[in-house]
GROMACS .gro file of C-alpha atoms in nm:
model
  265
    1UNK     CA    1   0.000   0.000   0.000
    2UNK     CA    2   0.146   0.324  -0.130
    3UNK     CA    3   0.214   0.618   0.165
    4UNK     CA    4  -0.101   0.892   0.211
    5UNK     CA    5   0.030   1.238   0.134
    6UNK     CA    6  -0.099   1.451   0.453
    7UNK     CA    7  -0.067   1.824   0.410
    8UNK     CA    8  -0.078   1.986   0.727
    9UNK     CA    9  -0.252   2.391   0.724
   10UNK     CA   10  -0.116   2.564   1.024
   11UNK     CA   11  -0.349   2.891   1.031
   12UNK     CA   12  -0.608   3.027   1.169
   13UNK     CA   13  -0.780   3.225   0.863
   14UNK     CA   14  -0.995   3.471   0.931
   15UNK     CA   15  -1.149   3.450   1.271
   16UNK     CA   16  -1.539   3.534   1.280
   17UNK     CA   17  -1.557   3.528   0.849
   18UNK     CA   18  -1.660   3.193   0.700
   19UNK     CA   19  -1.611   3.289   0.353
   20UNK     CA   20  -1.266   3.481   0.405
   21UNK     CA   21  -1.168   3.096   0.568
   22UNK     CA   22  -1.316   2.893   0.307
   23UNK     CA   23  -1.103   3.116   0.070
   24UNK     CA   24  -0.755   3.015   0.252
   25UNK     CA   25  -0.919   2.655   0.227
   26UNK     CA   26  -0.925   2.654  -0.122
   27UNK     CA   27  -0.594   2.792  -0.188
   28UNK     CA   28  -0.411   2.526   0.027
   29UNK     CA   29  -0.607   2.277  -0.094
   30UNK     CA   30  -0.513   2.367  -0.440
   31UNK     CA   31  -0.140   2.363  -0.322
   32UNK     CA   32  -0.142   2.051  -0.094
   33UNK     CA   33  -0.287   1.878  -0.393
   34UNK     CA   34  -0.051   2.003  -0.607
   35UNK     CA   35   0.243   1.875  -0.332
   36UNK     CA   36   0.052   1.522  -0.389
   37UNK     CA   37  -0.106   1.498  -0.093
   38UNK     CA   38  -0.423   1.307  -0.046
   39UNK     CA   39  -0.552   1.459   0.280
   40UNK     CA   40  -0.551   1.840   0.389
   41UNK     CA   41  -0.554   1.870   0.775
   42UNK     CA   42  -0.700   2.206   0.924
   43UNK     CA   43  -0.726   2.328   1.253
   44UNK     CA   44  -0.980   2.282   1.532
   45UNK     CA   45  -1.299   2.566   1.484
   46UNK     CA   46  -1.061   2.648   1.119
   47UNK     CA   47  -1.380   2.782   0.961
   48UNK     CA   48  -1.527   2.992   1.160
   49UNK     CA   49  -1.225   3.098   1.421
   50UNK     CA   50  -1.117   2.978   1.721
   51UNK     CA   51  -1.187   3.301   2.029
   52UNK     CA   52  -1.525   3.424   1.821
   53UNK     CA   53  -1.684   3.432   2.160
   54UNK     CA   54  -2.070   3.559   2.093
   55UNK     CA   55  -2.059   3.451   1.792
   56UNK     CA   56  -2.039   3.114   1.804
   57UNK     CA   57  -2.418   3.008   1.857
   58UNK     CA   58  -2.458   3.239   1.525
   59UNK     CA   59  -2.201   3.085   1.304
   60UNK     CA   60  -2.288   2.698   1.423
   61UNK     CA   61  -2.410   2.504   1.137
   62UNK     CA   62  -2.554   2.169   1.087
   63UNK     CA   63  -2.317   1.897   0.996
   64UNK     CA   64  -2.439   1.891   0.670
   65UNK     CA   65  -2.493   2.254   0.617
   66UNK     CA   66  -2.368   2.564   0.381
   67UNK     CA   67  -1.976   2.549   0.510
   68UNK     CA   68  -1.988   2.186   0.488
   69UNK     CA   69  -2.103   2.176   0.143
   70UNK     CA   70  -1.843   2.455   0.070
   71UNK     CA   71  -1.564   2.195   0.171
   72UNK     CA   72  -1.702   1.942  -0.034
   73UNK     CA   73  -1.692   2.135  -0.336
   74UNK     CA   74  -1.371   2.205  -0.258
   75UNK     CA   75  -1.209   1.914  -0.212
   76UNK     CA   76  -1.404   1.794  -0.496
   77UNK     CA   77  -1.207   2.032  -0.737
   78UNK     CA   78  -0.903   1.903  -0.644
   79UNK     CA   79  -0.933   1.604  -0.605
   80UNK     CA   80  -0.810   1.581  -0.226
   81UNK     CA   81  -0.953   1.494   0.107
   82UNK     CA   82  -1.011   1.738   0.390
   83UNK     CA   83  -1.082   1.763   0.752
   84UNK     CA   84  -1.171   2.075   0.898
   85UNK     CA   85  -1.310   2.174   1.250
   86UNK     CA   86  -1.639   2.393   1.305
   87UNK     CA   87  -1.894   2.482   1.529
   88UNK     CA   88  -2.173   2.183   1.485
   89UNK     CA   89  -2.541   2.314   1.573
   90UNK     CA   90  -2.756   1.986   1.617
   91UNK     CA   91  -3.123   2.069   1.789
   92UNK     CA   92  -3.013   2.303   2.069
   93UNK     CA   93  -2.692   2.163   2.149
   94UNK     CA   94  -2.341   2.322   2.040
   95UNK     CA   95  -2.072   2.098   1.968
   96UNK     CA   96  -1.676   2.192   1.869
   97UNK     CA   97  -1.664   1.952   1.608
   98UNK     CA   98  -1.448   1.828   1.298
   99UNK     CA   99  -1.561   1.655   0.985
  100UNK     CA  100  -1.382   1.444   0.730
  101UNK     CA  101  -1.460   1.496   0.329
  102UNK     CA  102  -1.352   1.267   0.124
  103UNK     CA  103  -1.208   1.306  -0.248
  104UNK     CA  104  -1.504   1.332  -0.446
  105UNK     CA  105  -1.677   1.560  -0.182
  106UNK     CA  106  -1.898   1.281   0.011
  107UNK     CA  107  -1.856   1.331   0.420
  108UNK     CA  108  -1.661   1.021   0.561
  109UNK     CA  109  -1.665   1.082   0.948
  110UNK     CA  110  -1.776   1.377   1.200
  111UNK     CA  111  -1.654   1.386   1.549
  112UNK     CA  112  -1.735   1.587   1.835
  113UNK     CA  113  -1.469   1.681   2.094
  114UNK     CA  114  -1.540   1.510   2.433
  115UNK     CA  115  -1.309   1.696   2.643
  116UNK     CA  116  -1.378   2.016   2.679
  117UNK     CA  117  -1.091   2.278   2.783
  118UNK     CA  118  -1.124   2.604   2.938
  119UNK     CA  119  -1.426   2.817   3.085
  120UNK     CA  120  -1.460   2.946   2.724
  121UNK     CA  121  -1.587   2.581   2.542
  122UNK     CA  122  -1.744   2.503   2.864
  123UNK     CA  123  -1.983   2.808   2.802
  124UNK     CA  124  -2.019   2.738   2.447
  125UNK     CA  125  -2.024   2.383   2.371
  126UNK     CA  126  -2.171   2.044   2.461
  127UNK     CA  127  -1.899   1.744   2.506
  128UNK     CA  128  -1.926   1.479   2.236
  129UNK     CA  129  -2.027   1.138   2.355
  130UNK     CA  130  -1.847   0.879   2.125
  131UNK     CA  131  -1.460   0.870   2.153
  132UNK     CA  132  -1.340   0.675   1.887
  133UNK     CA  133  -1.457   0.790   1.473
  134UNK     CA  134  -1.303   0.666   1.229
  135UNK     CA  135  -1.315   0.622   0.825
  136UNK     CA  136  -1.131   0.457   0.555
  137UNK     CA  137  -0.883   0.661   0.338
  138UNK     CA  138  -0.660   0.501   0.086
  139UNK     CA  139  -0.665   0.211   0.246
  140UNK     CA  140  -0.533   0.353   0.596
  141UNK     CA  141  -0.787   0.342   0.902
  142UNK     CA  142  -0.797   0.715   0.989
  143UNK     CA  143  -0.949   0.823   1.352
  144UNK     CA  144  -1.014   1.137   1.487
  145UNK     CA  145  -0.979   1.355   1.787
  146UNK     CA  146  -0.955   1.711   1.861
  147UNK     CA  147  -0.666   1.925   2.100
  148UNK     CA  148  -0.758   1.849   2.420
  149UNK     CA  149  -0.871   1.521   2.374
  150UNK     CA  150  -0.538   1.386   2.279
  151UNK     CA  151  -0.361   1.488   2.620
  152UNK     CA  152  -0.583   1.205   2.774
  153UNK     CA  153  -0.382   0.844   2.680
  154UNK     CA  154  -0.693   0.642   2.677
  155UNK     CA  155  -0.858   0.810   2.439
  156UNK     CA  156  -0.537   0.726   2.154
  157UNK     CA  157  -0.533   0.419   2.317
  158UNK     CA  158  -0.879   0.308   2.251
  159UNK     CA  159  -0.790   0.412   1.899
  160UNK     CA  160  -0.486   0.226   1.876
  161UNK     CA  161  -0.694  -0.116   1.981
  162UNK     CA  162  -1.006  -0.046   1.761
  163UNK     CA  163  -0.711  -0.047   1.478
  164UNK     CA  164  -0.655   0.321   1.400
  165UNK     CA  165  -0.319   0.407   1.202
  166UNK     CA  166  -0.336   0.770   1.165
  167UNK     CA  167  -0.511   1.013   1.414
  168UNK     CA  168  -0.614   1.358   1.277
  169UNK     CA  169  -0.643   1.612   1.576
  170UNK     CA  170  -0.725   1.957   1.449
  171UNK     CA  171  -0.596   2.174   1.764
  172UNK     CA  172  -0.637   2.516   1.912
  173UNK     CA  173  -0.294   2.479   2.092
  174UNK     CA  174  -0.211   2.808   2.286
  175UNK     CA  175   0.088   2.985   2.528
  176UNK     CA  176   0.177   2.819   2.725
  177UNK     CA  177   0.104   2.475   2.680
  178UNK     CA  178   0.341   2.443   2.354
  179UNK     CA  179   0.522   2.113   2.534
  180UNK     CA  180   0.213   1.918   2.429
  181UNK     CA  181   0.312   1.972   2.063
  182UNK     CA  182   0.693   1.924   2.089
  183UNK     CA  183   0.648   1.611   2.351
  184UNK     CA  184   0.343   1.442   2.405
  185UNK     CA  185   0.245   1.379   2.050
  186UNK     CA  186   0.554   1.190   1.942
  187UNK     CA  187   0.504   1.000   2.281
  188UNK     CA  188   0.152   0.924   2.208
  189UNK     CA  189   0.237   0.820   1.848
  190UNK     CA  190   0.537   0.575   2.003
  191UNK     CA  191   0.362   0.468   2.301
  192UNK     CA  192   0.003   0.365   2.097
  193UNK     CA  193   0.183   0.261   1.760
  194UNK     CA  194   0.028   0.515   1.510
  195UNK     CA  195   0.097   0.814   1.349
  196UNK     CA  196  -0.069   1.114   1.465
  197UNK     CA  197  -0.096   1.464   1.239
  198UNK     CA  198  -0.139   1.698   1.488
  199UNK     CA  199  -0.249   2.094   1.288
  200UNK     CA  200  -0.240   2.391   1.504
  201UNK     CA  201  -0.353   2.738   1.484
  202UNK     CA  202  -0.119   3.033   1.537
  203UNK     CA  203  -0.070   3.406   1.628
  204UNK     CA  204  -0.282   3.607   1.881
  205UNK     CA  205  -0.659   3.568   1.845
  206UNK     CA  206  -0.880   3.720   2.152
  207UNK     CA  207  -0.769   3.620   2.443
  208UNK     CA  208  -0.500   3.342   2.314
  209UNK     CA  209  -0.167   3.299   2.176
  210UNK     CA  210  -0.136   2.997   1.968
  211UNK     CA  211   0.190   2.826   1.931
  212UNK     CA  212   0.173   2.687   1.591
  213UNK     CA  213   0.456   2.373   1.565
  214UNK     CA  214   0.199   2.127   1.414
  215UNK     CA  215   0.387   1.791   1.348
  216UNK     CA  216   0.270   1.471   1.209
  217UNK     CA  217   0.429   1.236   1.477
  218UNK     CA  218   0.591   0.846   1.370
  219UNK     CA  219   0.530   0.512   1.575
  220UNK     CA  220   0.877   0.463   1.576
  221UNK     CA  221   0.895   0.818   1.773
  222UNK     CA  222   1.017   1.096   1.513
  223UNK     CA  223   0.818   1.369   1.387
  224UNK     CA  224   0.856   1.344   1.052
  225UNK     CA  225   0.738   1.671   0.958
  226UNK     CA  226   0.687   2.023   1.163
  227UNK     CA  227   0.564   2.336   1.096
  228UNK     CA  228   0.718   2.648   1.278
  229UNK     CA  229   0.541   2.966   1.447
  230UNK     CA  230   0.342   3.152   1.194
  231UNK     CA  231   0.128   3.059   0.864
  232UNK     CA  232   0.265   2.757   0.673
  233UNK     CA  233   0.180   2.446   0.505
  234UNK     CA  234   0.371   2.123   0.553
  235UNK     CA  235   0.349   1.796   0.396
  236UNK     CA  236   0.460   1.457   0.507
  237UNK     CA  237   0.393   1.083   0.433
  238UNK     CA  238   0.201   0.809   0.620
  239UNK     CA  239   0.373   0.491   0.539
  240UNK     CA  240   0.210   0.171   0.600
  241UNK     CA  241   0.495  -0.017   0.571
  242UNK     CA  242   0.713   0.149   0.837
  243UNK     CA  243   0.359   0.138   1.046
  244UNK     CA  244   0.390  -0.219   1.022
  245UNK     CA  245   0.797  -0.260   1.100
  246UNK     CA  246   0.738  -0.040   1.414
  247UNK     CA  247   0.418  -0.232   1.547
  248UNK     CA  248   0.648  -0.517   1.525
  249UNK     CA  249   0.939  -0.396   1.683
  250UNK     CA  250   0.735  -0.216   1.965
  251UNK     CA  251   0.512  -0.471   2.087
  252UNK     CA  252   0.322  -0.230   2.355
  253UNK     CA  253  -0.009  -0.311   2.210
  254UNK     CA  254   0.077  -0.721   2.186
  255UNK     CA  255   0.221  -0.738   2.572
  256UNK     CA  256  -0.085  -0.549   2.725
  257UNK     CA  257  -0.236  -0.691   3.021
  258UNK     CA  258  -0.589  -0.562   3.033
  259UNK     CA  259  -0.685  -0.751   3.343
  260UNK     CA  260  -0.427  -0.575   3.553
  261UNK     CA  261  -0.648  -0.241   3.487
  262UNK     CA  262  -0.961  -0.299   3.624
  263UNK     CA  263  -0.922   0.004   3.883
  264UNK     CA  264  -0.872   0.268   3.602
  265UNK     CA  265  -1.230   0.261   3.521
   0.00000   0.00000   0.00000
């Protein structure tokens, strides 16, 4: 099975104008694609803006609604998949959410995040109920989480045993918490066997300072790609075949023993 091409958009648009971020969608879309990549990573809340305070009970849409079919027209055109994170309105609940489009513009997955962070999403936004979504992308079992969610091992852990390779976590990653990028997601890649593309926002927006340094993270431990600082677009490769050497050489998920853990739930 030939590598996936993952582009990785480290950005965060236009905060509080849909159209102005479906516009820096569709240019890095048409240059990811370009790169060869198959999948276009975007940031958690990328089309609407992260710190949009009031505004995000107005700007929450429907899983399937206007900015969804936007993205789907998008990644239609050229030819690429892309997962992007928005504020999901479903009956009178609010959820930070992220959806994955496929290639020819069909929705393959939509998760909502389950841990909330901060006093800000816990004002805004109902936590998700269902940990582990995943879909089927070139052949490569793709799951999904978003920031916060990924600092909690059991949740990439219960991905890693219901078989997912790579993780997609769209993140609003902010001052001072930039250690989560540079350590913890190579860990969590290593320690659960997967890779995990990890696509940050950056620069001051409200009340935060994102750190940018999105990485897509190796099971064998090296981040194989990472962005700096400020606005940038990085592409790297998810290779089964080295997925498959390091699950064999790191046997974490083989020498488990489940029945010593009763007590941690």
């Amino acid at each position: 099975m030939p590598p996936l091409r993952t582009a990785l958009l480290q950005s965060s648009g236009r905060p509080g104008s849909v159209a102005e971020n479906l516009k820096v969608l569709d240019e890095a879309a048409g240059r990811a694609a370009t790169a060869g990549a198959g999948l276009l990573i975007c940031p958690e809340m990328f089309l609407t803006g992260y710190a949009i305070g009031d505004d995000v009970p107005l700007l929450a849409e429907p899983a399937d609604g206007p900015g969804a079919r936007s993205v789907a027209e998008i990644a239609e055109r050229h030819g690429i998949a892309v997962m992007y994170g928005y504020p999901e309105r479903d009956g009178e609940g609010i959820f930070n959410s992220a959806q994955l489009i496929g290639p020819d513009g069909t929705s393959l997955a939509n998760y909502r995040k389950t841990h909330l962070f901060g006093c800000f999403e816990r004002q805004w936004f109902t936590p998700g109920e269902q940990p582990v979504v995943q879909a089927e992308l070139g052949g490569i079992r793709i799951g999904m989480l978003i920031c916060y969610d990924v600092e909690f091992p059991e949740n990439v852990r219960a991905h890693a045993l219901a078989g997912t390779e790579l993780l997609l976590v769209p993140t609003a990653q902010m001052h001072p918490f930039q250690f989560v990028a540079e350590s913890v997601i190579p860990v969590r890649a290593f320690e659960s066997q997967m890779y995990i593309a990890y696509v940050n926002r950056t620069g001051p927006e409200g009340e935060f300072e994102f750190v940018g340094l999105s990485c897509l993270a190796s099971p064998d431990g090296t981040t194989r790609v990472r962005a700096g600082r400020g606005e940038e677009l990085v592409v790297g490769e998810v290779d089964p075949a080295l997925l498959s050497a390091s699950r064999e050489a790191n046997p974490y998920l083989r020498d488990r023993r489940p029945g010593l853990y009763a007590s941690l739930i």
